[in-house]
Coordinates of C-alpha atoms (C1' of nucleotides) in Angstrom, one line a residue:
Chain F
X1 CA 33.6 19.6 -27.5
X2 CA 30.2 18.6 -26.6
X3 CA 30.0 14.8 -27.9
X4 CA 26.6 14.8 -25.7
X5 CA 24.3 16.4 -27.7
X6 CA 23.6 14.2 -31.3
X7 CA 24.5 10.6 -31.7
X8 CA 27.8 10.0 -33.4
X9 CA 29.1 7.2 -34.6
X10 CA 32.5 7.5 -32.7
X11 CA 35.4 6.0 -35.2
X12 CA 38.8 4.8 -32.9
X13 CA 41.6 4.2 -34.7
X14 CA 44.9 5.0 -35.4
X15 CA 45.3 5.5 -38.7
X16 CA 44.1 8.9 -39.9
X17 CA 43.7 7.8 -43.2
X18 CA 41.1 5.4 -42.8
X19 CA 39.7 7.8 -40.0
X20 CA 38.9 10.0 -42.7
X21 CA 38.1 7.5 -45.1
X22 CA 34.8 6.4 -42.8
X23 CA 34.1 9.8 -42.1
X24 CA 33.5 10.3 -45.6
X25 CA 31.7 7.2 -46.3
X26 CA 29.1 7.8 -43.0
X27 CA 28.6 11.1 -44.2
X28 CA 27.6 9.9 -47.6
X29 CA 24.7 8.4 -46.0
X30 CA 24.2 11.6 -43.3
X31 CA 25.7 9.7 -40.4
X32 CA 27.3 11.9 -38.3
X33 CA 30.6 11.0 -37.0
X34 CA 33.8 12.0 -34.6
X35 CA 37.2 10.3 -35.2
X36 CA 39.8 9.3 -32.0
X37 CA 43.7 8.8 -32.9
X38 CA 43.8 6.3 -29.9
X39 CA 41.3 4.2 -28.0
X40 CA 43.2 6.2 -25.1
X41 CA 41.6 10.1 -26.3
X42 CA 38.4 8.3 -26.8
X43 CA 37.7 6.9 -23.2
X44 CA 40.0 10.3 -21.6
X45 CA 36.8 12.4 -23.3
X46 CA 34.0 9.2 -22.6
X47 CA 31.0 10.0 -20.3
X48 CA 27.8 8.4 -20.0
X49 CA 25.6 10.7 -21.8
X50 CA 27.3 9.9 -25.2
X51 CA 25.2 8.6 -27.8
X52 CA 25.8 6.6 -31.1
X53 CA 28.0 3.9 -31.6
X54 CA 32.1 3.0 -31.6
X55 CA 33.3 1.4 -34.6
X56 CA 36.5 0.4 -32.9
X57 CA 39.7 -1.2 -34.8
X58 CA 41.1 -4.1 -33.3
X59 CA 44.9 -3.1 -33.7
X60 CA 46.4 -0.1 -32.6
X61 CA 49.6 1.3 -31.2
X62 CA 49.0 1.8 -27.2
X63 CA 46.0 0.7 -26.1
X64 CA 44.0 -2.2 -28.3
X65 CA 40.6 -2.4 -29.1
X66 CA 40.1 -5.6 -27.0
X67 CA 41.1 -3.5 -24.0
X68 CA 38.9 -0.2 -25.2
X69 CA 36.3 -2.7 -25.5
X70 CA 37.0 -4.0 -22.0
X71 CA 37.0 -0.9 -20.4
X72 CA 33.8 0.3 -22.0
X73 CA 31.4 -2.6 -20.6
X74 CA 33.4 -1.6 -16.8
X75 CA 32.4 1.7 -17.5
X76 CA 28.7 0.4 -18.0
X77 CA 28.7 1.8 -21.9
X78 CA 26.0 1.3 -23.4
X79 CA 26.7 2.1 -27.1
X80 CA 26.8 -0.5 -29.5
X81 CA 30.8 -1.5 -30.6
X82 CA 31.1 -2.5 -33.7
X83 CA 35.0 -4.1 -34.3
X84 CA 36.9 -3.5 -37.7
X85 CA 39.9 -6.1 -38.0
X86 CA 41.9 -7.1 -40.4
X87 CA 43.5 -9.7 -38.8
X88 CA 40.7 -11.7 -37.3
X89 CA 40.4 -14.9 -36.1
X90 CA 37.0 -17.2 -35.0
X91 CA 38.1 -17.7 -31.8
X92 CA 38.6 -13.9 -31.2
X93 CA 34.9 -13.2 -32.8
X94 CA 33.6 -15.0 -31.2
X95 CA 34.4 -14.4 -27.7
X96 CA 33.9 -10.5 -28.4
X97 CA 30.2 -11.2 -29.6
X98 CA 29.3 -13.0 -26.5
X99 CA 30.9 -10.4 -24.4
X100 CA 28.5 -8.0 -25.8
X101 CA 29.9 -6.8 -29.0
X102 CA 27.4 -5.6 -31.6
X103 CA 29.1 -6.5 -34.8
X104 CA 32.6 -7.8 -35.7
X105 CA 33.7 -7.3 -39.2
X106 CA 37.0 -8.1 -41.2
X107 CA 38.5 -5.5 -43.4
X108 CA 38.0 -5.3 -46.6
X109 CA 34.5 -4.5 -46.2
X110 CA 32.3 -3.6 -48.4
X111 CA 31.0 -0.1 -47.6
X112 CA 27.4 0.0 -47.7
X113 CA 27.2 -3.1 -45.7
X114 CA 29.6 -1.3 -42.9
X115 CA 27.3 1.6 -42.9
X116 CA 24.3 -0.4 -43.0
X117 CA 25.8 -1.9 -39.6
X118 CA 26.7 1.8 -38.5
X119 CA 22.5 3.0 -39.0
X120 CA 21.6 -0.4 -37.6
X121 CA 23.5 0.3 -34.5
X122 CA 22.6 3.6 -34.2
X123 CA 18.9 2.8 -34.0
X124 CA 19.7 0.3 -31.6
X125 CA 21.4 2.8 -29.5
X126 CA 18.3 5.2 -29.7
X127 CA 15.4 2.8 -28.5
X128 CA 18.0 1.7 -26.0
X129 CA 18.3 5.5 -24.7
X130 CA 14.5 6.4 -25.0
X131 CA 13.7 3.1 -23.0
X132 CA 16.5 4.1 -20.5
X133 CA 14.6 7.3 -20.2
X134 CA 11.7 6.6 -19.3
X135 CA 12.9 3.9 -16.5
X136 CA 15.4 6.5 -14.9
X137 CA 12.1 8.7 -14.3
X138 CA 10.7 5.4 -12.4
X139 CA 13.7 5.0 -10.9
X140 CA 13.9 8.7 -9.8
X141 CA 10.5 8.5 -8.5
X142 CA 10.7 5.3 -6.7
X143 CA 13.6 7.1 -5.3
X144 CA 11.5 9.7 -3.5
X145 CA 9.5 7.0 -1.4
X146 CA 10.9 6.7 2.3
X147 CA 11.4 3.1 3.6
X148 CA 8.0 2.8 5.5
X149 CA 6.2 3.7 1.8
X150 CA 8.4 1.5 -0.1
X151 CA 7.5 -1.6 2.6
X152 CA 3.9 -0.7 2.1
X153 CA 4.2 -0.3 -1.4
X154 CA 5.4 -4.1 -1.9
X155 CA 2.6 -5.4 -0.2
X156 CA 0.4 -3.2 -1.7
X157 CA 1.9 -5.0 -5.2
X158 CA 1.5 -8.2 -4.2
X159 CA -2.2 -7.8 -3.6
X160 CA -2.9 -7.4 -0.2
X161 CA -5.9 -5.8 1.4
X162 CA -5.3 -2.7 3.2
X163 CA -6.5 -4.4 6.8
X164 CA -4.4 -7.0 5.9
X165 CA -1.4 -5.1 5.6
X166 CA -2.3 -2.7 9.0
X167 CA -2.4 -6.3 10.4
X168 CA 1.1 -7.1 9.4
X169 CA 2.9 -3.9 10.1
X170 CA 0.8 -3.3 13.1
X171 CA -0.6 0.0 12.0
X172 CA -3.9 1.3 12.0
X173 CA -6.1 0.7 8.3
X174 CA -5.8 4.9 8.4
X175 CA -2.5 5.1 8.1
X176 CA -1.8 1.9 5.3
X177 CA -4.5 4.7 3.6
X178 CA -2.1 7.3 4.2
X179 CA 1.0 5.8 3.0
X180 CA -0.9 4.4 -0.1
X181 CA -2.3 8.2 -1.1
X182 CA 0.9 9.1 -0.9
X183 CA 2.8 6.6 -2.7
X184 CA 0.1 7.0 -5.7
X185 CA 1.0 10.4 -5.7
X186 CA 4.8 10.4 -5.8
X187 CA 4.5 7.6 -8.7
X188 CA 1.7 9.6 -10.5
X189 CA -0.5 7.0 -10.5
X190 CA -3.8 6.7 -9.3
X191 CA -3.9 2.9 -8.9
X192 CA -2.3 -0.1 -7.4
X193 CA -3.0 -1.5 -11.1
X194 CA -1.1 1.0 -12.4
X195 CA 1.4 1.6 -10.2
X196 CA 1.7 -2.4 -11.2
X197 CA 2.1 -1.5 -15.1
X198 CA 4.4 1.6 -14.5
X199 CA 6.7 -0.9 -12.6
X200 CA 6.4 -3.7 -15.2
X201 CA 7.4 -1.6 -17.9
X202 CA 10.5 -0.6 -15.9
X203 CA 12.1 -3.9 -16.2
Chain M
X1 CA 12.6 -43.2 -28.9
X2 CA 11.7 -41.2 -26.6
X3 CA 14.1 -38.4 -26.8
X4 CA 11.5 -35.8 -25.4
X5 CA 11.9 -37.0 -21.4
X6 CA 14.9 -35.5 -20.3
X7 CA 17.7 -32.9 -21.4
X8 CA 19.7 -34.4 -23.8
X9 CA 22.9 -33.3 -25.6
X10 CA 22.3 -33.9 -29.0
X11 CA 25.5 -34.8 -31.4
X12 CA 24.7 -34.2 -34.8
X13 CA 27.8 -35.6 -37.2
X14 CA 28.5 -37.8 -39.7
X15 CA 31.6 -39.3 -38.7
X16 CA 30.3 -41.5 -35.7
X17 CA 34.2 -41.6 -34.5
X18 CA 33.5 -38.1 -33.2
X19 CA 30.1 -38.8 -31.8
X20 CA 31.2 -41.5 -30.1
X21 CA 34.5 -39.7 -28.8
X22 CA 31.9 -36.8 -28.1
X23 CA 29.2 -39.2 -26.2
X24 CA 32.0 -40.6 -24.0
X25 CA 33.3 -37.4 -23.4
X26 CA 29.9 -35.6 -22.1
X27 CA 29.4 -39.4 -20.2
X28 CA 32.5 -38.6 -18.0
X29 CA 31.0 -35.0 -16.9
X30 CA 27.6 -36.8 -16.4
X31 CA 26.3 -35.2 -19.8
X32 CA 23.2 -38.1 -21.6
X33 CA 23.7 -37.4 -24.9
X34 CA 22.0 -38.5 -28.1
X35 CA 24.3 -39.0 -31.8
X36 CA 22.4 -38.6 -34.6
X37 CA 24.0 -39.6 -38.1
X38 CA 23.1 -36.6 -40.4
X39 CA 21.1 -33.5 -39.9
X40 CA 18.4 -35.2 -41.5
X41 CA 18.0 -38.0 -39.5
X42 CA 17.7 -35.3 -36.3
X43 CA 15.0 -33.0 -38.0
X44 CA 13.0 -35.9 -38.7
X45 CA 13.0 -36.9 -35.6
X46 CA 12.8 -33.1 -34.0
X47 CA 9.4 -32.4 -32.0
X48 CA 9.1 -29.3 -30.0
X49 CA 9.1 -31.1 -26.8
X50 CA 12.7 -31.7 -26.9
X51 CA 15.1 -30.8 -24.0
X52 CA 18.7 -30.3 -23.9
X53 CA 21.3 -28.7 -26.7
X54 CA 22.2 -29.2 -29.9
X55 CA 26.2 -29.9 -30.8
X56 CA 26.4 -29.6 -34.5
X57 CA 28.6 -30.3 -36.7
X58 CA 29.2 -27.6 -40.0
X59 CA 30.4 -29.7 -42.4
X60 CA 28.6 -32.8 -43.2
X61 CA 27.4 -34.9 -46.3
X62 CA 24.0 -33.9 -47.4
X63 CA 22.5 -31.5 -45.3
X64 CA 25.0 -28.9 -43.7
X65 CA 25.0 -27.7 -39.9
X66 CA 23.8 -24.1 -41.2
X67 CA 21.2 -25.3 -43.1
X68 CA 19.9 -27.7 -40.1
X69 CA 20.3 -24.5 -38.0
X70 CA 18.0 -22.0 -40.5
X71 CA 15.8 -25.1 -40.3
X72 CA 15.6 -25.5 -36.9
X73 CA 15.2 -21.6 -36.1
X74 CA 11.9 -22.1 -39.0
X75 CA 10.5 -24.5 -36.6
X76 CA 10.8 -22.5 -33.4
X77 CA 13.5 -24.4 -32.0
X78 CA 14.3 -22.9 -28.3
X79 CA 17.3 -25.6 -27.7
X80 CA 20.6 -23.8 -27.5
X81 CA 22.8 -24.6 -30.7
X82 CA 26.7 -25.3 -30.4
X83 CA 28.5 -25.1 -33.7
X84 CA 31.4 -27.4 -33.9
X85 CA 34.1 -26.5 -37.1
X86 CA 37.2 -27.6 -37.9
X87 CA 36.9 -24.9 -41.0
X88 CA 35.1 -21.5 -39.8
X89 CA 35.6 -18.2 -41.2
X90 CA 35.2 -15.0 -39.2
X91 CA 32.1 -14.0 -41.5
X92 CA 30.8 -17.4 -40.7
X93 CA 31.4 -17.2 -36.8
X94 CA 29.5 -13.5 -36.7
X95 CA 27.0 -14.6 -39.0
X96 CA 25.7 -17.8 -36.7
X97 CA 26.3 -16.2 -33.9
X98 CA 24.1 -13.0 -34.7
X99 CA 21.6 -15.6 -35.8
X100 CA 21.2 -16.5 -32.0
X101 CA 23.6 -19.7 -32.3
X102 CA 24.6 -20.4 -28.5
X103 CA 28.3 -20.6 -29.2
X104 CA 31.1 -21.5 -32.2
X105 CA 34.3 -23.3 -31.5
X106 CA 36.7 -24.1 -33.6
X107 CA 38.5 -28.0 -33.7
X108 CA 40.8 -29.0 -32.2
X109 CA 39.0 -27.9 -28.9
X110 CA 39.6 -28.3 -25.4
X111 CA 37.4 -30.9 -24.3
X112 CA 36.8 -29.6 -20.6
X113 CA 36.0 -26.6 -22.4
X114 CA 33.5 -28.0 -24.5
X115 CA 31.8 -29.7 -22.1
X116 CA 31.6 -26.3 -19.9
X117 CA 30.2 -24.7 -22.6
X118 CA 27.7 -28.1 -23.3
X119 CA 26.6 -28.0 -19.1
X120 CA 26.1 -24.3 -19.2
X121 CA 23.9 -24.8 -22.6
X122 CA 21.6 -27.3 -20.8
X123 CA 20.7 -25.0 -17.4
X124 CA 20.1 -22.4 -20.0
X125 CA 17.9 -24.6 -21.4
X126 CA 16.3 -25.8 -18.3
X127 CA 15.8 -22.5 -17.4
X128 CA 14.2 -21.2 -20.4
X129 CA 12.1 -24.1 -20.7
X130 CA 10.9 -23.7 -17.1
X131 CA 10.0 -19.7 -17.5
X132 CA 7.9 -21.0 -21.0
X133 CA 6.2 -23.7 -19.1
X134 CA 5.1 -21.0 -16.5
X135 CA 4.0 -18.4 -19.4
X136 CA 1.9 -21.3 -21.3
X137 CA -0.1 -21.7 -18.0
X138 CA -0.9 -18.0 -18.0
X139 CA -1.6 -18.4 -21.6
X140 CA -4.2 -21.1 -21.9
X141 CA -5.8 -19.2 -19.2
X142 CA -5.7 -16.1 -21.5
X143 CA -7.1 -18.7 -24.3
X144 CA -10.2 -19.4 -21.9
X145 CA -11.2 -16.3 -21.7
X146 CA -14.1 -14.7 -24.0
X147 CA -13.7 -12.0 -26.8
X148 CA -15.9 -9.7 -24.4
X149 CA -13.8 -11.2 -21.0
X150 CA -10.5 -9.8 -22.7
X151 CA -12.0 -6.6 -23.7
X152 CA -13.3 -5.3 -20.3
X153 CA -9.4 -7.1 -19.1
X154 CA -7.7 -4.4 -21.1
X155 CA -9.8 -1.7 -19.7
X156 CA -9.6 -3.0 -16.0
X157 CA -5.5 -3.1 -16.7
X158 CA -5.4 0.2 -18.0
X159 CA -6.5 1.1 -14.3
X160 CA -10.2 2.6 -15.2
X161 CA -13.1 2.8 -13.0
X162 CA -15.9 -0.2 -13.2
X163 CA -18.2 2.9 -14.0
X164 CA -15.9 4.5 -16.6
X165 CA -16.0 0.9 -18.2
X166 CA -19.7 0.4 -18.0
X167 CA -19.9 4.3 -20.1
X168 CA -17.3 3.1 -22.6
X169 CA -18.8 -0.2 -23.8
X170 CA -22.2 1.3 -23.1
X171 CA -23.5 -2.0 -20.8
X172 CA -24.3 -1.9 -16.9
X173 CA -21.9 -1.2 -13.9
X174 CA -23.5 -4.3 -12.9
X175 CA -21.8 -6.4 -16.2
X176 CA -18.6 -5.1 -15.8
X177 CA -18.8 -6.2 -12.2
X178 CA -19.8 -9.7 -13.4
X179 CA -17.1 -9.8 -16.7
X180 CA -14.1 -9.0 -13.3
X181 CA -15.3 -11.5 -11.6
X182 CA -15.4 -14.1 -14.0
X183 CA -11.6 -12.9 -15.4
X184 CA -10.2 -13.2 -12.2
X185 CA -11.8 -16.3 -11.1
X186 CA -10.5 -17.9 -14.6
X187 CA -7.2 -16.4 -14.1
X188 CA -6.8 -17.3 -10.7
X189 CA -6.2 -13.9 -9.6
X190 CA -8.0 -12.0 -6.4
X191 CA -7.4 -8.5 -7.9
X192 CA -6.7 -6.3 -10.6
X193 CA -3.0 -6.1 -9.5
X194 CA -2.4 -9.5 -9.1
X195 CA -3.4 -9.9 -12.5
X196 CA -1.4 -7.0 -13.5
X197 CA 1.8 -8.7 -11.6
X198 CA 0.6 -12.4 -13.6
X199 CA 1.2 -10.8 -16.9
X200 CA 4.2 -9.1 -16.7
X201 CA 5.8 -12.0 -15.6
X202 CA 4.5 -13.3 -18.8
X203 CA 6.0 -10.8 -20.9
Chain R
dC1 C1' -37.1 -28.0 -30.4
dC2 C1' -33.9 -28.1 -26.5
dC3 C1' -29.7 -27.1 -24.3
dG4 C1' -25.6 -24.6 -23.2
dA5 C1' -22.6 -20.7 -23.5
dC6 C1' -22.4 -16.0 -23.4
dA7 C1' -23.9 -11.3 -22.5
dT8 C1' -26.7 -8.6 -20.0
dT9 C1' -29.3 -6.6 -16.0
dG10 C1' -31.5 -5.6 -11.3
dT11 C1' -31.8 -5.7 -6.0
dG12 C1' -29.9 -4.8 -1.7
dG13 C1' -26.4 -5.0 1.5
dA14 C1' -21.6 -5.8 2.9
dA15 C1' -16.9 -4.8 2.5
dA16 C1' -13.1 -2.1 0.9
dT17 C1' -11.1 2.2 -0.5
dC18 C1' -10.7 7.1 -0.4
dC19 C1' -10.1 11.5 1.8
dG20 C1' -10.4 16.3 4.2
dC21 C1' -9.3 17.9 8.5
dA22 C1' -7.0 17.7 12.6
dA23 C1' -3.7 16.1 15.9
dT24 C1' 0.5 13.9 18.4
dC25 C1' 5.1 12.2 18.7
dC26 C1' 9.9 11.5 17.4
dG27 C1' 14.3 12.6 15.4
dC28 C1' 17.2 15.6 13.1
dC29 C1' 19.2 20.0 12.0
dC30 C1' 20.1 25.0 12.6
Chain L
dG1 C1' 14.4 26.1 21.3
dG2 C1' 12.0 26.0 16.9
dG3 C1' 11.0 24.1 12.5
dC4 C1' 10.5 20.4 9.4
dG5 C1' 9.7 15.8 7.7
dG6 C1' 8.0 11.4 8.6
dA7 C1' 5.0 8.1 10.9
dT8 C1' 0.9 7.5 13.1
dT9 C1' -4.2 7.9 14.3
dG10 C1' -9.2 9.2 14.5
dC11 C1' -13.7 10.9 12.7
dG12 C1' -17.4 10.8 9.4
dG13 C1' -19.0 10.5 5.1
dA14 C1' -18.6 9.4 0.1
dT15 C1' -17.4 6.3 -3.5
dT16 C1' -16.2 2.0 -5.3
dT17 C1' -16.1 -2.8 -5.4
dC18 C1' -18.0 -7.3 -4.5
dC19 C1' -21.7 -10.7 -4.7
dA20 C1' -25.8 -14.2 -4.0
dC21 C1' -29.8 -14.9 -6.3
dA22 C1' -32.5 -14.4 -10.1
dA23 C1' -33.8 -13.4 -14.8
dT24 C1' -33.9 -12.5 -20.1
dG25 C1' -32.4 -12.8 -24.8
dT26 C1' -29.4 -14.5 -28.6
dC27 C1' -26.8 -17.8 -31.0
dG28 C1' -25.1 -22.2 -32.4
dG29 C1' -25.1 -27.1 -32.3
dG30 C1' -27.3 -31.7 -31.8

DNA sequence: CCCGACATTGTGGAAATCCGCAATCCGCCC
DNA sequence: GGGCGGATTGCGGATTTCCACAATGTCGGG
């Protein structure tokens, strides 16, 4: 089953009924969704590359949704978890929201509300991903520098003049040239200015 | 009253028991805090400049704490807000919380707890307040610069050539050489980079 | 009218950056 | 030993950036 490929919104619970129920209900408004008995199956088949959201009950039989939760963030999830309870309380809101949580909403709901949450989230999770993008290719070219280039590089960033870094490393001018040609190159840039915006819109 | 000099912990509640009991507590932690009778009282006297936290109370006569809050978000109000209820809802809890309040505890509450919460309110505050005073100094120096001075900055950022910058706004190679001059030397910058590396710190 | 701010431009020369081509040395791996 | 990648360096010439000094024209405000 290829969860990978299309953002789902990824319901965990235990009761099949209401499983179904949401299922229904997200696909009334063309949200695509995949249901987990157990918050167990759902992090067995979890990898990185997922995409969507977890609306994730609070109680269930084994594993809880506190835990799921839990596990998630150590896994470094991403996806936005929005919690279904019906037996809330403030202080338990409230500590799941500044943990990270996206939403946290008592049953009964009412239905367009919780899918308004679901779309919300699922756009949430899609600038998150297309941002995430475009830093791992930074990330993957800053990866390609050696050490002497990266040194140079940082120097380069904070404004110093090529004699002045030669100076510092004890290199000849040619070679802080060198390094600098070829550090433009790798990052695909074809200035220290923008080799400064590339990095600045990495973090 | 000059409540704008240092961080304070600002008690807003109408039963001055509490306040007080609140004011001694944060005293014994080394906490200065202000009490402030109603939430009117606190947004008459509100100005911008003001340091610390907020500790509101929800329910009050006259104005309630949510109201004060909405208020206080309308005026730009960076001061981290603690909501203090002794009737909260989970709805309620989400709500303020996904409004950007800083936290939500319930009464009867754990006064070393509070005051935790209260101490790590006012470094956040100190430390957002610090990062803004840094950005309004890049800012005013953004202010000084002219309509035409920001133009040729754009171009200069987006890592073109002096001479592709003379072609686009159709003046002299010798103009644009003048404009970066004049942009650096009002942004106290050497290069294009260090100004590159200013304003993302900005942002 | 006068003044100041702003935008613009020119001259000539210095400084900084860029680069093709070529070469050497070192360390690591097969 | 041979090959490869990385670090280093030199040469000479081209391009780009920087700047003191000076000047002109326009616009707005007193």
């Amino acid at each position: 089953m290829n969860a990978n490929a299309a953002a789902l919104a990824h319901i965990v619970d235990d009761d099949e009924a209401i499983r179904d129920a949401l299922a229904w209900l997200f696909e009334t408004r063309g949200v695509v969704s995949r249901g987990w008995p157990s918050a167990e199956t759902f992090l067995a088949d979890y990898v990185d590359a997922m995409h969507g959201c977890v609306v994730l009950d609070i109680r269930m039989d084994g594993m809880s949704g506190l835990e799921c939760f839990d596990r998630l963030l150590a896994l470094g999830c991403r996806m936005p978890v929005i919690f279904l309870t019906g037996h809330g309380d403030v202080p338990l809101a409230v500590a799941t929201l500044r943990k990270g949580a996206y939403h946290f909403i008592e049953k009964p709901f009412n239905d367009n509300e919780l899918v308004n949450v679901v779309i919300e989230a699922l756009r949430h999770d899609a600038a998150a991903r297309e941002l995430e993008a475009a830093q791992a290719t930074v990330a993957s070219r800053l990866a390609s520098l050696t050490a002497r280039e990266r040194e140079v590089m940082e120097l380069i960033l904070a404004g110093k003049l090529n004699k002045v870094i030669a100076d510092q490393l004890d290199i000849a001018m040619r070679t802080v040239e060198v390094h600098r040609s070829r550090i433009f190159e790798k990052m695909g840039v074809r200035s220290a200015v923008e080799l400064s915006q590339l990095l600045a819109r990495k973090n």
